[in-house]
Short mmCIF file of C-alpha atoms in Angstrom, two decimals:
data_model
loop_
_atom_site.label_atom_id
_atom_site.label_comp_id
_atom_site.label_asym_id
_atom_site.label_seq_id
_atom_site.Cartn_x
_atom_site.Cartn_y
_atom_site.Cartn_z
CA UNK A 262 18.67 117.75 42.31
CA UNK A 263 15.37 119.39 42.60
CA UNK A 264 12.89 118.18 39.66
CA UNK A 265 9.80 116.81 38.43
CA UNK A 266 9.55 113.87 36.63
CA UNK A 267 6.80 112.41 34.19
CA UNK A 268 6.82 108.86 32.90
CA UNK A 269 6.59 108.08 29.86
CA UNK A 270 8.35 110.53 27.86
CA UNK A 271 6.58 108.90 24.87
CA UNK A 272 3.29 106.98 24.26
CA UNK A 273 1.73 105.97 21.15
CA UNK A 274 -1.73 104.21 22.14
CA UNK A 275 -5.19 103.22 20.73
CA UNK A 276 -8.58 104.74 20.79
CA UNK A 277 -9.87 103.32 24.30
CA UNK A 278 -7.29 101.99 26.18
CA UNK A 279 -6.69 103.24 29.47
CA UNK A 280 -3.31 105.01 30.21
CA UNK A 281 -1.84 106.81 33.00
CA UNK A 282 0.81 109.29 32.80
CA UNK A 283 2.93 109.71 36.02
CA UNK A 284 4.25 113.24 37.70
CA UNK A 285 6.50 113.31 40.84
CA UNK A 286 8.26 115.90 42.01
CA UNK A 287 10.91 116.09 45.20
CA UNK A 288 10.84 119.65 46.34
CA UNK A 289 7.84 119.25 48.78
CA UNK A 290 5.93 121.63 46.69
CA UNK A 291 1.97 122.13 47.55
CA UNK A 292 0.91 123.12 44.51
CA UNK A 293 0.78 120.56 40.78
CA UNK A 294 -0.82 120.85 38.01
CA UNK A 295 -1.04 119.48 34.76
CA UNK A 296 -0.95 121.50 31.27
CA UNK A 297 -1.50 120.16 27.25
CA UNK A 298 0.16 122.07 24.52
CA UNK A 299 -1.03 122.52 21.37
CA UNK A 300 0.24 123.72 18.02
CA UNK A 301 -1.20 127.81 18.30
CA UNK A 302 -3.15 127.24 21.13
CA UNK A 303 -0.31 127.84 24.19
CA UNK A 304 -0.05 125.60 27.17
CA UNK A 305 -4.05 125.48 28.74
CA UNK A 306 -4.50 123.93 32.49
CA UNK A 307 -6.21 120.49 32.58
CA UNK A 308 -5.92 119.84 36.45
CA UNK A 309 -4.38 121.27 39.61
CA UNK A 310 -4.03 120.31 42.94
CA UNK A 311 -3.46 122.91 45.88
CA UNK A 312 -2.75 119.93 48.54
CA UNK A 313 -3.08 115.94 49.02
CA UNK A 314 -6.69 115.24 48.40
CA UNK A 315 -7.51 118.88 47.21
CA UNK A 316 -7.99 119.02 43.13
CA UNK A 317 -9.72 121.24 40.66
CA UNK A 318 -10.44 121.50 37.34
CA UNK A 319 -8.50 123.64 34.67
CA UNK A 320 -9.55 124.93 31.56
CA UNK A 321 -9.81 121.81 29.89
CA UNK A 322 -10.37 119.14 31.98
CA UNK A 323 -12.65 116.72 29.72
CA UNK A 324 -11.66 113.44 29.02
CA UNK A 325 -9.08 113.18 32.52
CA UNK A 326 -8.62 112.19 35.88
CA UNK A 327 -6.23 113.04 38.38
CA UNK A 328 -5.16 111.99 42.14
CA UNK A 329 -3.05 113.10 44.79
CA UNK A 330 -2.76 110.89 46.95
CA UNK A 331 1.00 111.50 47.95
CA UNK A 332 2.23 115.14 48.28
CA UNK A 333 5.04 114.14 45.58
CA UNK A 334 2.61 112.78 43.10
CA UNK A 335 -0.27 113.56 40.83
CA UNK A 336 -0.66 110.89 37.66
CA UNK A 337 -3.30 112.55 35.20
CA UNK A 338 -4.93 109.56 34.14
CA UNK A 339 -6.51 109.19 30.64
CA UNK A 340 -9.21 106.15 30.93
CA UNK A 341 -10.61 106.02 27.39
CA UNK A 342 -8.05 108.19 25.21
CA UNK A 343 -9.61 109.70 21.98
CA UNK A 344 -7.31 111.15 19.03
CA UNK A 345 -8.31 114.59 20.23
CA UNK A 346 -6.04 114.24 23.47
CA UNK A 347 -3.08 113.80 21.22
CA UNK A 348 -0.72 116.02 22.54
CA UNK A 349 2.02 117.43 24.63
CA UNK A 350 2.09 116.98 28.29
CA UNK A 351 3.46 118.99 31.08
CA UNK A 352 3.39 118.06 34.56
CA UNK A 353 4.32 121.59 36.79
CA UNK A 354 4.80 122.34 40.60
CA UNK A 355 5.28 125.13 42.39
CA UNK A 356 5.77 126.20 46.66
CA UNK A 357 2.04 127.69 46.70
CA UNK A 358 -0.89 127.85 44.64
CA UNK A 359 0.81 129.40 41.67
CA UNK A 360 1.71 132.38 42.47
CA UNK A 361 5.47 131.60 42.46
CA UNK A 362 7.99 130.06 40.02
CA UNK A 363 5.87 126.33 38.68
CA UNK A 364 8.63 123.97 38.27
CA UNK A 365 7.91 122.15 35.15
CA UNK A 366 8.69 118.78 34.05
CA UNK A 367 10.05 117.65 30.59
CA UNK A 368 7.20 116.69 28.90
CA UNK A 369 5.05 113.32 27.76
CA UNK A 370 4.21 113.51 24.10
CA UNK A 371 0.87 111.30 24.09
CA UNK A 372 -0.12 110.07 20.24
CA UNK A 373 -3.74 108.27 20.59
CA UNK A 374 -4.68 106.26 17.57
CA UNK B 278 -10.64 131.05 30.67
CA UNK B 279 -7.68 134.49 30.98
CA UNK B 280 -4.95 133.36 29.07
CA UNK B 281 -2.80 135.97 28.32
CA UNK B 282 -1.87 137.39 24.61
CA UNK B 283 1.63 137.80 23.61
CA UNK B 284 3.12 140.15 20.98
CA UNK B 285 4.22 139.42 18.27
CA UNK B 286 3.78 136.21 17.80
CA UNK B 287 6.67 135.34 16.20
CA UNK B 288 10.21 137.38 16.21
CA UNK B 289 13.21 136.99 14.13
CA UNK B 290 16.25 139.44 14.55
CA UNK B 291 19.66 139.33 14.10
CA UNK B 292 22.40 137.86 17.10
CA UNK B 293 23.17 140.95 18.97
CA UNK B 294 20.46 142.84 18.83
CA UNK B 295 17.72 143.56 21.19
CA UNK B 296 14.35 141.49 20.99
CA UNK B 297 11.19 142.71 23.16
CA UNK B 298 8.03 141.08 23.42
CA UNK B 299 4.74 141.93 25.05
CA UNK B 300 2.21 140.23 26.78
CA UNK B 301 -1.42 141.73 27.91
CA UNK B 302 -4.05 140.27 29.66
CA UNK B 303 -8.24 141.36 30.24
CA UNK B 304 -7.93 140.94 33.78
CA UNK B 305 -6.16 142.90 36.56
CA UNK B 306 -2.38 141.80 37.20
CA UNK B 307 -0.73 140.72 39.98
CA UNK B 308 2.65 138.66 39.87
CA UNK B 309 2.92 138.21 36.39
CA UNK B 310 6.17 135.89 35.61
CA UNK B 311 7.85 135.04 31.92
CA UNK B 312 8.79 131.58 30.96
CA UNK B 313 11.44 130.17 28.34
CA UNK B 314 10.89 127.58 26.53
CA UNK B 315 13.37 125.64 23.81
CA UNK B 316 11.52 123.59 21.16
CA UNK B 317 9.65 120.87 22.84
CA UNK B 318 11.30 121.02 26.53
CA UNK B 319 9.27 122.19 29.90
CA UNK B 320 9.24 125.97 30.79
CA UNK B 321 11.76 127.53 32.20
CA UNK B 322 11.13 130.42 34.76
CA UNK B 323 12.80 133.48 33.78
CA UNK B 324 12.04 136.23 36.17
CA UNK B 325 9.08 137.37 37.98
CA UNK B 326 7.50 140.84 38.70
CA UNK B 327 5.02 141.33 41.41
CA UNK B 328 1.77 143.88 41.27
CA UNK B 329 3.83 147.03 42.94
CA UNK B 330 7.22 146.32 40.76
CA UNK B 331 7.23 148.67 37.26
CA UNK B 332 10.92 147.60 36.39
CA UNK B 333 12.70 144.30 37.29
CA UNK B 334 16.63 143.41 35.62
CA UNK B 335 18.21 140.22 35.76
CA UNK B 336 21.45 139.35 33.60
CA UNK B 337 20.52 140.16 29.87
CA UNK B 338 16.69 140.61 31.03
CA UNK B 339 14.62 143.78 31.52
CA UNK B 340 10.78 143.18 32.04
CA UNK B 341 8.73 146.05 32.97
CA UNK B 342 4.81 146.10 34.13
CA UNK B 343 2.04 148.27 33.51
CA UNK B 344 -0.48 147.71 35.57
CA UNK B 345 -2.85 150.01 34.29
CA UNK B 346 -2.72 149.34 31.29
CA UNK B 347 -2.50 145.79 32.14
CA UNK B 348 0.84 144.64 30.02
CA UNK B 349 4.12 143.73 30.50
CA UNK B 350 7.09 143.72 28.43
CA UNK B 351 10.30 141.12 28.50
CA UNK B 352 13.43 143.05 26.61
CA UNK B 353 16.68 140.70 25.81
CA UNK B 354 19.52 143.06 25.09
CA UNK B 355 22.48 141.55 23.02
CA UNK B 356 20.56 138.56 22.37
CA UNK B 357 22.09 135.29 21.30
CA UNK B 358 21.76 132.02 19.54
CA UNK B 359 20.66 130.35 22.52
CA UNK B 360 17.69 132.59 23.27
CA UNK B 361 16.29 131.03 20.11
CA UNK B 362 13.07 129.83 22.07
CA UNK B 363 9.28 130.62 22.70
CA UNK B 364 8.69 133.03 25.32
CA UNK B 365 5.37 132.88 27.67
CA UNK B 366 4.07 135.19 30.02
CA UNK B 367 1.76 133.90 33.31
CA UNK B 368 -0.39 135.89 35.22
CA UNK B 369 -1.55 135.04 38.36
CA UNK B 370 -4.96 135.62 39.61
CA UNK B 371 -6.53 132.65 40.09
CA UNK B 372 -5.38 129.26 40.43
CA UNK B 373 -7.08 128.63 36.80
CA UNK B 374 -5.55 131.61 34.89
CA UNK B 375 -3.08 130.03 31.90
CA UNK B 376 -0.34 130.94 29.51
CA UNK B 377 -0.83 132.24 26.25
CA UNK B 378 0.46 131.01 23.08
CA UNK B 379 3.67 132.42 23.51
CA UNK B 380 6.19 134.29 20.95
CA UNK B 381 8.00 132.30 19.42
CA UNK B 382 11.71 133.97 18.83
CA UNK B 383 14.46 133.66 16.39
CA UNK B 384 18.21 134.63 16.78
CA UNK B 385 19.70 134.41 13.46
CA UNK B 386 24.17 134.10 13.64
#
């Protein structure tokens, strides 16, 4: 079955302590990216990646780190949390660079302490 | 960044009726696509119109795209229970461009 996983689904952590949150998806897509959501402010782009090795910054990509080492995988890494990344998670891939469907994952709801 | 901006924001309307939403965007369009999603789930791609399409149908769906005017519009005819969702449009430009906050719509039995 074609889909993208992220592990975990749920995290509750502390101010400081280094997390990663992992996306892999099995459809040999190109393109990933990772999106927060927040409560009236839509889904905004943290990081994408157009190929192994090749990432960018989003619109809000303070506070993160990403990697793509592996065409199926790009963790967003977190490595001192802060209460204002509390949020919702969503890992995304898509054939090319966006411009087709973005096959989205089912979420990581991240509560920092 | 050039998120879009959906409209209204939030929707209620009886089952059966027909719900339409907008979405509009600063910045030219080119394959704009709408997105479903149920409370707290991913998206879900719904259908996508590209820069030279004004009118695209599929199943219950009708989205239509004004390029000069730089909108698009996502009509759900004899709408259900289960459409109960948010509803995001996505514009592609750039790799950076982003949804919008969405509109968030109610089917009421």
């Amino acid at each position: 079955e074609a889909q993208v996983t992220q592990n975990p689904r749920y995290l509750i952590t502390v101010t400081g302590k280094k997390l990663t949150v992992t996306c892999s998806q099995n459809m040999n897509h190109e393109y990933m990216s990772w999106y927060r959501q927040d409560p009236g402010l839509g889904l905004r782009q943290i990081y994408y990646s157009m190929n192994v090795e090749v990432t960018d910054k989003g619109d809000v990509p303070e506070g993160y780190k990403v990697s793509r080492k592996e065409k199926r995988n790009f963790p967003l890494i977190l490595e001192s949390p802060s209460p204002n990344q509390t949020s919702l998670y969503f890992c995304a891939s898509s054939s090319t660079t966006g411009g087709n469907e973005q096959f989205f994952g089912p979420g990581t709801r991240l509560t920092v302490l | 960044s050039q998120q879009g901006e959906e409209d209204p924001q939030a929707l209620s309307i009886q089952e059966g009726e027909n719900a339409t939403m907008n979405c509009s965007y600063k910045t030219s369009i080119n394959n704009l696509q709408w997105y479903r999603q149920n409370s707290g789930r991913g998206l879900v791609h719904l259908i996508l119109i590209r820069s030279n399409e004004r009118e695209k149908h599929s199943g219950r769906l009708r989205v239509t795209l004004d390029t000069s005017k730089k909108s698009s519009s996502l009509l759900i005819t004899a709408s259900r229970a289960a459409d109960t969702a948010s509803y995001f449009c996505y514009n592609f430009g750039n790799e950076k461009l982003t949804f919008g906050t969405g509109t968030r719509l109610t089917i009421i039995p």
